[in-house]
Amino acid sequence: MNRARPFELQRVLLEPRLLQDLDNRALSSAISQGRVSRLLASLACETIDHDILEALDARVRRHLESALRVHEKQQRDLRYDVESIRAALATVELPLVLLKGAAYMHSQLRVGAGRLITDIDIIVPREHLASAEQALNAHGWESAQLDPYNERYYRQWSHETPALVNRARGTTLDLHHNILPPTAKPNVDAALLFERLREVCPGVFTLSYQDMLIHSATHLFHEGEFHHGLRDLWDIDRMLRDFPTHDADFWSGLVIRARELDLQDSLFHGLVYAQRVFGTPVPDEVMAATRTAARRLRGPLMDFLFLRAFRPAQPGCQLAFTSLALNLLYLRSHYLRMPLYLLVPHLIRKALMRQTSSAEETLAGKTPAR
């Protein structure tokens, strides 16, 4: 199988024992790549699993142990915040359904080992969205203040409300009613997700194993910002290696489930690029079925884009034309999210708003945000 040229972080994530043999330059590069990709704590967990953390040079160990402390603090904070959110939703008789990183960490799954999060993502049925938001507001989770246009964008075209922030703790909560916007080309019936929830502790649920994997791939391959792209692809690798051990029907029903959700294209790309970057084992029959189900197959252009996106934002390991690839992926994400008759006016409006904001900051003597 052909892959893009390996880089230090990719090598040591797949074989942590290499950390014992790398020279100082390569070690420094691996640590730096891990930090910028938000995978340093994940690497630390891999060294623990391979029983080599204590054998590493003290300078390397210090960086890894520091990343672990951050991860452990996030785990403690998450437990507290999850209970706060669960209690709020219980007042309107809604379960708490965690998504993405919060789900991985709170479930204590392998994919959550070393995982860092920037916010907490949850999902409720759309018909209960207003009552859920009101309950969270009453328990200290305040809606962000937005201008009228962006407020309308979230309420009419997005799959989530404006971000909620806990006024006491500063934690950010993203309240979803679907995993893709209603204007997106795949038409996801979110009601299907609630039919297969997994209860991980009283009143707290996650999506099923198959749905977690499909959602992860969907989020990644519809995303326009790839600052954490490699981390999200690592999530997919970890899930594909672990979930079949928990669910005997994981592989046999995966493609069928993706088609039920109309997300077979995202699943296809997730499987392909997990294999290309991390050598993730996927049964041949599953790859064949996914390739048959997908409507838009991977080609040279997709390889050009994603094999550049799935590398740390470090000059020493990026491929030529990475900036071009990232810009094209940003445009692609908007195209997938909204039809052109909505997208073009939206992008023009956002560009004008940014120009106005920069002009106002300049007149006020401030440096415009970059």
Coordinates of C-alpha atoms in Angstrom, one line a residue:
M1 CA 0.0 0.0 0.0
N2 CA 1.4 3.4 -1.0
R3 CA 1.5 6.1 1.6
A4 CA 2.8 9.6 1.8
R5 CA 6.3 10.0 3.1
P6 CA 6.1 9.3 6.9
F7 CA 6.9 12.0 9.5
E8 CA 8.2 11.6 13.0
L9 CA 4.8 11.8 14.8
Q10 CA 3.2 9.2 12.5
R11 CA 6.1 6.9 13.1
V12 CA 6.1 7.1 16.9
L13 CA 2.4 6.9 17.3
L14 CA 2.4 3.6 15.4
E15 CA 5.6 2.3 17.1
P16 CA 6.3 4.2 20.3
R17 CA 9.5 2.2 21.0
L18 CA 11.1 4.3 18.2
L19 CA 11.3 7.1 20.7
Q20 CA 14.2 5.2 22.3
D21 CA 16.2 5.3 19.1
L22 CA 15.5 8.7 17.5
D23 CA 18.3 11.3 17.6
N24 CA 17.7 14.7 19.3
R25 CA 16.5 16.4 16.1
A26 CA 13.9 13.8 15.4
L27 CA 12.8 13.6 19.0
S28 CA 12.4 17.4 19.1
S29 CA 10.4 17.2 15.9
A30 CA 8.1 14.4 17.1
I31 CA 7.3 16.3 20.4
S32 CA 6.7 19.5 18.5
Q33 CA 4.4 17.8 16.0
G34 CA 2.6 16.0 18.8
R35 CA 1.9 19.3 20.5
V36 CA 0.7 21.3 17.5
S37 CA -1.5 18.3 16.5
R38 CA -3.0 17.9 20.0
L39 CA -1.7 14.4 20.0
L40 CA 1.1 14.6 22.6
A41 CA -1.0 13.1 25.4
S42 CA -2.2 10.4 23.1
L43 CA 1.5 9.6 22.3
A44 CA 2.1 9.5 26.1
C45 CA -0.6 7.0 26.6
E46 CA 0.9 4.8 23.8
T47 CA 4.2 4.8 25.6
I48 CA 2.5 3.7 28.8
D49 CA 0.7 0.9 26.9
H50 CA 4.0 -0.2 25.5
D51 CA 5.6 0.1 29.0
I52 CA 8.4 2.4 27.8
L53 CA 7.5 5.8 29.4
E54 CA 9.9 5.4 32.3
A55 CA 12.7 4.2 30.0
L56 CA 12.7 7.4 27.9
D57 CA 15.1 10.2 28.3
A58 CA 14.0 12.6 31.1
R59 CA 13.7 15.5 28.7
V60 CA 11.3 13.6 26.5
R61 CA 9.4 12.1 29.5
R62 CA 8.9 15.6 30.9
H63 CA 7.0 16.7 27.8
L64 CA 4.9 13.6 27.7
E65 CA 4.0 13.7 31.4
S66 CA 3.1 17.3 31.2
A67 CA 0.6 16.5 28.4
L68 CA -0.8 13.7 30.5
R69 CA -1.5 16.1 33.4
V70 CA -3.5 18.3 31.0
H71 CA -5.5 15.3 29.8
E72 CA -6.1 14.2 33.4
K73 CA -7.3 17.6 34.4
Q74 CA -9.7 17.7 31.4
Q75 CA -11.0 14.3 32.5
R76 CA -11.8 15.6 36.0
D77 CA -13.4 18.8 34.6
L78 CA -15.4 16.8 32.1
R79 CA -16.9 14.6 34.9
Y80 CA -18.0 17.7 36.7
D81 CA -19.5 19.3 33.7
V82 CA -21.2 16.2 32.5
E83 CA -23.1 15.9 35.8
S84 CA -24.1 19.6 35.5
I85 CA -25.4 19.1 32.0
R86 CA -27.1 15.8 32.9
A87 CA -28.9 17.5 35.9
A88 CA -30.1 20.4 33.7
L89 CA -31.5 18.1 31.0
A90 CA -33.1 15.9 33.6
T91 CA -35.4 18.8 34.5
V92 CA -37.0 18.5 31.1
E93 CA -36.8 14.7 31.0
L94 CA -34.1 14.5 28.4
P95 CA -31.1 12.1 28.5
L96 CA -27.6 13.5 28.0
V97 CA -26.1 12.2 24.7
L98 CA -22.4 13.0 24.4
L99 CA -20.7 13.3 21.0
K100 CA -17.1 13.2 19.8
G101 CA -14.2 13.8 22.3
A102 CA -16.4 14.1 25.3
A103 CA -18.1 10.8 24.5
Y104 CA -14.7 9.0 24.0
M105 CA -13.3 10.3 27.2
H106 CA -16.3 9.8 29.4
S107 CA -16.8 6.3 28.1
Q108 CA -13.2 5.4 28.9
L109 CA -12.8 4.0 25.4
R110 CA -9.4 3.4 23.9
V111 CA -10.0 6.3 21.5
G112 CA -10.3 8.6 24.6
A113 CA -6.8 7.7 25.9
G114 CA -4.9 11.0 25.9
R115 CA -7.7 12.7 23.9
L116 CA -7.9 16.5 24.4
I117 CA -11.1 18.5 23.9
T118 CA -11.8 22.2 23.5
D119 CA -15.6 22.0 24.2
I120 CA -18.3 19.5 25.0
D121 CA -20.7 18.4 22.3
I122 CA -24.1 16.9 22.9
I123 CA -27.2 16.1 20.9
V124 CA -30.9 16.3 21.5
P125 CA -33.9 15.6 19.2
R126 CA -34.7 18.7 17.2
E127 CA -38.3 18.8 18.6
H128 CA -36.8 19.2 22.1
L129 CA -34.1 21.7 21.2
A130 CA -35.8 24.8 22.7
S131 CA -36.6 23.1 26.0
A132 CA -33.1 21.7 26.3
E133 CA -31.6 25.2 25.6
Q134 CA -33.9 26.8 28.2
A135 CA -33.0 24.2 30.8
L136 CA -29.3 24.7 30.2
N137 CA -29.7 28.5 30.4
A138 CA -31.4 28.1 33.7
H139 CA -28.5 26.0 35.0
G140 CA -25.8 28.6 34.1
W141 CA -25.1 27.8 30.5
E142 CA -25.5 31.1 28.6
S143 CA -26.0 31.5 24.9
A144 CA -23.3 33.5 23.1
Q145 CA -24.3 37.0 22.0
L146 CA -24.4 37.1 18.2
D147 CA -25.4 39.7 15.6
P148 CA -28.8 39.2 14.0
Y149 CA -27.4 37.6 10.8
N150 CA -25.3 35.0 12.6
E151 CA -28.2 34.3 15.1
R152 CA -30.4 33.6 12.1
Y153 CA -27.7 31.4 10.5
Y154 CA -27.6 29.1 13.5
R155 CA -31.3 28.9 14.0
Q156 CA -32.2 28.4 10.4
W157 CA -29.3 26.7 8.6
S158 CA -27.1 25.1 11.3
H159 CA -27.3 21.7 13.0
E160 CA -26.5 23.3 16.4
T161 CA -27.4 26.3 18.5
P162 CA -25.0 29.2 19.1
A163 CA -22.3 28.0 21.6
L164 CA -23.3 27.9 25.3
V165 CA -20.8 29.0 27.9
N166 CA -20.9 28.1 31.6
R167 CA -20.8 31.5 33.4
A168 CA -19.1 30.0 36.4
R169 CA -16.5 27.7 34.8
G170 CA -16.0 29.1 31.3
T171 CA -16.7 25.7 29.7
T172 CA -18.1 25.8 26.2
L173 CA -21.0 23.5 25.2
D174 CA -22.2 22.8 21.7
L175 CA -25.8 21.8 21.6
H176 CA -26.6 19.8 18.4
H177 CA -29.9 18.5 17.0
N178 CA -28.2 16.7 14.1
I179 CA -24.7 15.8 12.9
L180 CA -24.8 17.8 9.7
P181 CA -26.7 21.0 8.8
P182 CA -30.2 20.7 7.3
T183 CA -28.8 22.4 4.2
A184 CA -26.0 19.8 3.7
K185 CA -26.1 17.4 0.8
P186 CA -26.3 14.1 2.8
N187 CA -29.8 14.2 4.4
V188 CA -29.2 12.7 7.8
D189 CA -32.3 11.5 9.7
A190 CA -31.0 12.2 13.2
A191 CA -33.9 10.2 14.7
L192 CA -32.0 7.1 13.7
L193 CA -29.1 8.0 15.9
F194 CA -31.4 7.9 19.0
E195 CA -32.6 4.4 18.3
R196 CA -29.2 2.9 19.1
L197 CA -27.8 4.9 22.0
R198 CA -25.4 3.3 24.5
E199 CA -25.8 4.1 28.2
V200 CA -22.4 4.6 29.8
C201 CA -23.6 5.6 33.2
P202 CA -27.0 6.5 34.6
G203 CA -28.6 9.2 32.4
V204 CA -25.6 9.6 30.2
F205 CA -25.4 8.1 26.7
T206 CA -23.3 8.0 23.6
L207 CA -24.0 7.0 20.0
S208 CA -23.6 3.3 19.1
Y209 CA -20.1 2.1 18.2
Q210 CA -20.9 2.2 14.5
D211 CA -22.6 5.6 14.7
M212 CA -19.6 7.0 16.7
L213 CA -17.2 5.9 13.9
I214 CA -19.5 7.2 11.1
H215 CA -20.0 10.5 12.9
S216 CA -16.3 10.9 13.4
A217 CA -15.6 10.4 9.7
T218 CA -18.5 12.7 8.7
H219 CA -17.3 15.5 11.0
L220 CA -13.8 15.2 9.6
F221 CA -14.5 15.0 5.9
H222 CA -17.1 17.8 6.0
E223 CA -14.8 20.0 8.0
G224 CA -13.1 23.0 6.5
E225 CA -10.5 23.6 9.3
F226 CA -7.8 21.0 9.6
H227 CA -5.8 22.2 12.6
H228 CA -6.8 19.0 14.3
G229 CA -7.2 16.8 11.2
L230 CA -4.5 14.4 12.1
R231 CA -5.9 14.0 15.6
D232 CA -9.4 13.3 14.2
L233 CA -8.0 10.7 11.8
W234 CA -6.2 9.1 14.7
D235 CA -9.6 8.9 16.4
I236 CA -10.9 6.9 13.5
D237 CA -7.8 4.6 13.6
R238 CA -8.3 3.9 17.3
M239 CA -12.0 3.2 16.9
L240 CA -11.5 0.8 14.0
R241 CA -9.0 -1.1 16.0
D242 CA -11.0 -1.2 19.2
F243 CA -14.8 -1.2 18.4
P244 CA -14.9 -4.6 16.7
T245 CA -13.7 -6.1 20.0
H246 CA -16.8 -4.7 21.8
D247 CA -19.4 -5.3 19.0
A248 CA -19.4 -8.6 17.2
D249 CA -21.5 -7.1 14.4
F250 CA -19.4 -4.0 14.0
W251 CA -17.9 -4.9 10.6
S252 CA -20.8 -6.7 9.1
G253 CA -23.3 -3.9 9.8
L254 CA -21.0 -0.9 9.3
V255 CA -21.7 -0.2 5.6
I256 CA -25.4 -0.9 5.9
R257 CA -25.6 1.6 8.8
A258 CA -23.7 4.2 6.8
R259 CA -26.2 3.8 3.9
E260 CA -29.1 4.1 6.3
L261 CA -27.7 7.5 7.5
D262 CA -26.8 8.5 3.9
L263 CA -23.1 8.9 5.0
Q264 CA -21.4 6.2 3.0
D265 CA -19.1 8.7 1.3
S266 CA -17.7 9.9 4.6
L267 CA -17.2 6.4 5.8
F268 CA -15.4 5.5 2.6
H269 CA -13.0 8.4 3.0
G270 CA -12.5 7.6 6.7
L271 CA -11.5 4.0 6.0
V272 CA -9.3 4.9 3.1
Y273 CA -7.3 7.6 4.7
A274 CA -7.0 5.8 8.0
Q275 CA -5.4 3.0 6.0
R276 CA -3.2 5.4 4.0
V277 CA -1.8 7.3 7.0
F278 CA -1.9 4.8 9.9
G279 CA -2.1 1.5 8.2
T280 CA -5.4 0.8 9.9
P281 CA -6.6 -2.8 9.4
V282 CA -9.9 -3.0 7.6
P283 CA -11.3 -6.3 6.2
D284 CA -11.1 -6.5 2.4
E285 CA -14.8 -7.2 2.1
V286 CA -15.7 -4.1 4.1
M287 CA -13.5 -1.9 1.9
A288 CA -15.1 -3.5 -1.2
A289 CA -18.6 -2.9 0.1
T290 CA -17.8 0.7 1.1
R291 CA -16.3 1.4 -2.3
T292 CA -19.4 0.1 -4.0
A293 CA -21.7 2.1 -1.7
A294 CA -19.9 5.4 -2.1
R295 CA -21.2 7.7 -4.7
R296 CA -18.0 9.9 -5.1
L297 CA -14.9 7.7 -5.1
R298 CA -11.5 8.8 -3.9
G299 CA -9.2 10.0 -6.7
P300 CA -5.9 11.8 -7.3
L301 CA -7.4 15.2 -6.3
M302 CA -8.7 13.9 -3.0
D303 CA -5.3 12.3 -2.3
F304 CA -3.6 15.6 -3.1
L305 CA -5.9 17.5 -0.7
F306 CA -6.2 15.1 2.3
L307 CA -2.6 13.7 2.3
R308 CA -1.5 17.3 2.9
A309 CA -4.2 18.1 5.4
F310 CA -3.3 15.0 7.6
R311 CA 0.1 16.2 8.5
P312 CA 1.2 18.4 11.4
A313 CA 1.4 22.2 10.8
Q314 CA 5.1 22.2 10.9
P315 CA 7.3 23.4 7.9
G316 CA 9.6 20.4 8.2
C317 CA 6.9 17.8 7.6
Q318 CA 4.4 19.5 5.3
L319 CA 4.2 18.6 1.6
A320 CA 4.4 21.1 -1.3
F321 CA 1.2 23.1 -2.0
T322 CA -0.2 22.4 1.5
S323 CA -1.6 25.9 1.7
L324 CA -3.5 25.5 -1.6
A325 CA -4.9 22.2 -0.4
L326 CA -6.2 23.6 2.8
N327 CA -7.8 26.5 1.0
L328 CA -9.5 24.2 -1.4
L329 CA -10.7 22.0 1.5
Y330 CA -12.2 25.1 3.2
L331 CA -14.2 25.9 0.0
R332 CA -15.2 22.2 -0.3
S333 CA -16.6 22.2 3.2
H334 CA -18.8 25.2 2.5
Y335 CA -20.0 23.7 -0.7
L336 CA -20.9 20.4 1.1
R337 CA -22.7 22.4 3.9
M338 CA -24.9 24.7 1.8
P339 CA -26.3 24.9 -1.7
L340 CA -24.8 27.6 -4.0
Y341 CA -27.9 29.8 -3.8
L342 CA -27.3 30.1 0.0
L343 CA -23.6 29.7 0.0
V344 CA -22.6 32.5 -2.3
P345 CA -24.6 35.3 -0.5
H346 CA -23.4 33.8 2.8
L347 CA -19.7 34.0 1.9
I348 CA -20.1 37.5 0.5
R349 CA -21.9 38.6 3.7
K350 CA -19.2 37.1 6.0
A351 CA -16.4 38.7 3.9
L352 CA -18.1 42.1 4.2
M353 CA -18.6 41.6 7.9
R354 CA -14.9 40.8 8.4
Q355 CA -13.9 43.9 6.4
T356 CA -16.2 46.1 8.5
S357 CA -14.9 44.6 11.7
S358 CA -11.2 45.1 10.7
A359 CA -12.0 48.7 9.6
E360 CA -13.7 49.4 13.0
E361 CA -10.7 47.9 14.9
T362 CA -8.3 50.0 12.8
L363 CA -10.2 53.2 13.6
A364 CA -10.2 52.3 17.2
G365 CA -6.4 51.9 17.2
K366 CA -6.5 48.1 17.5
T367 CA -4.7 45.5 15.4
P368 CA -7.2 43.4 13.4
A369 CA -7.4 39.8 14.4
R370 CA -5.7 37.3 12.1

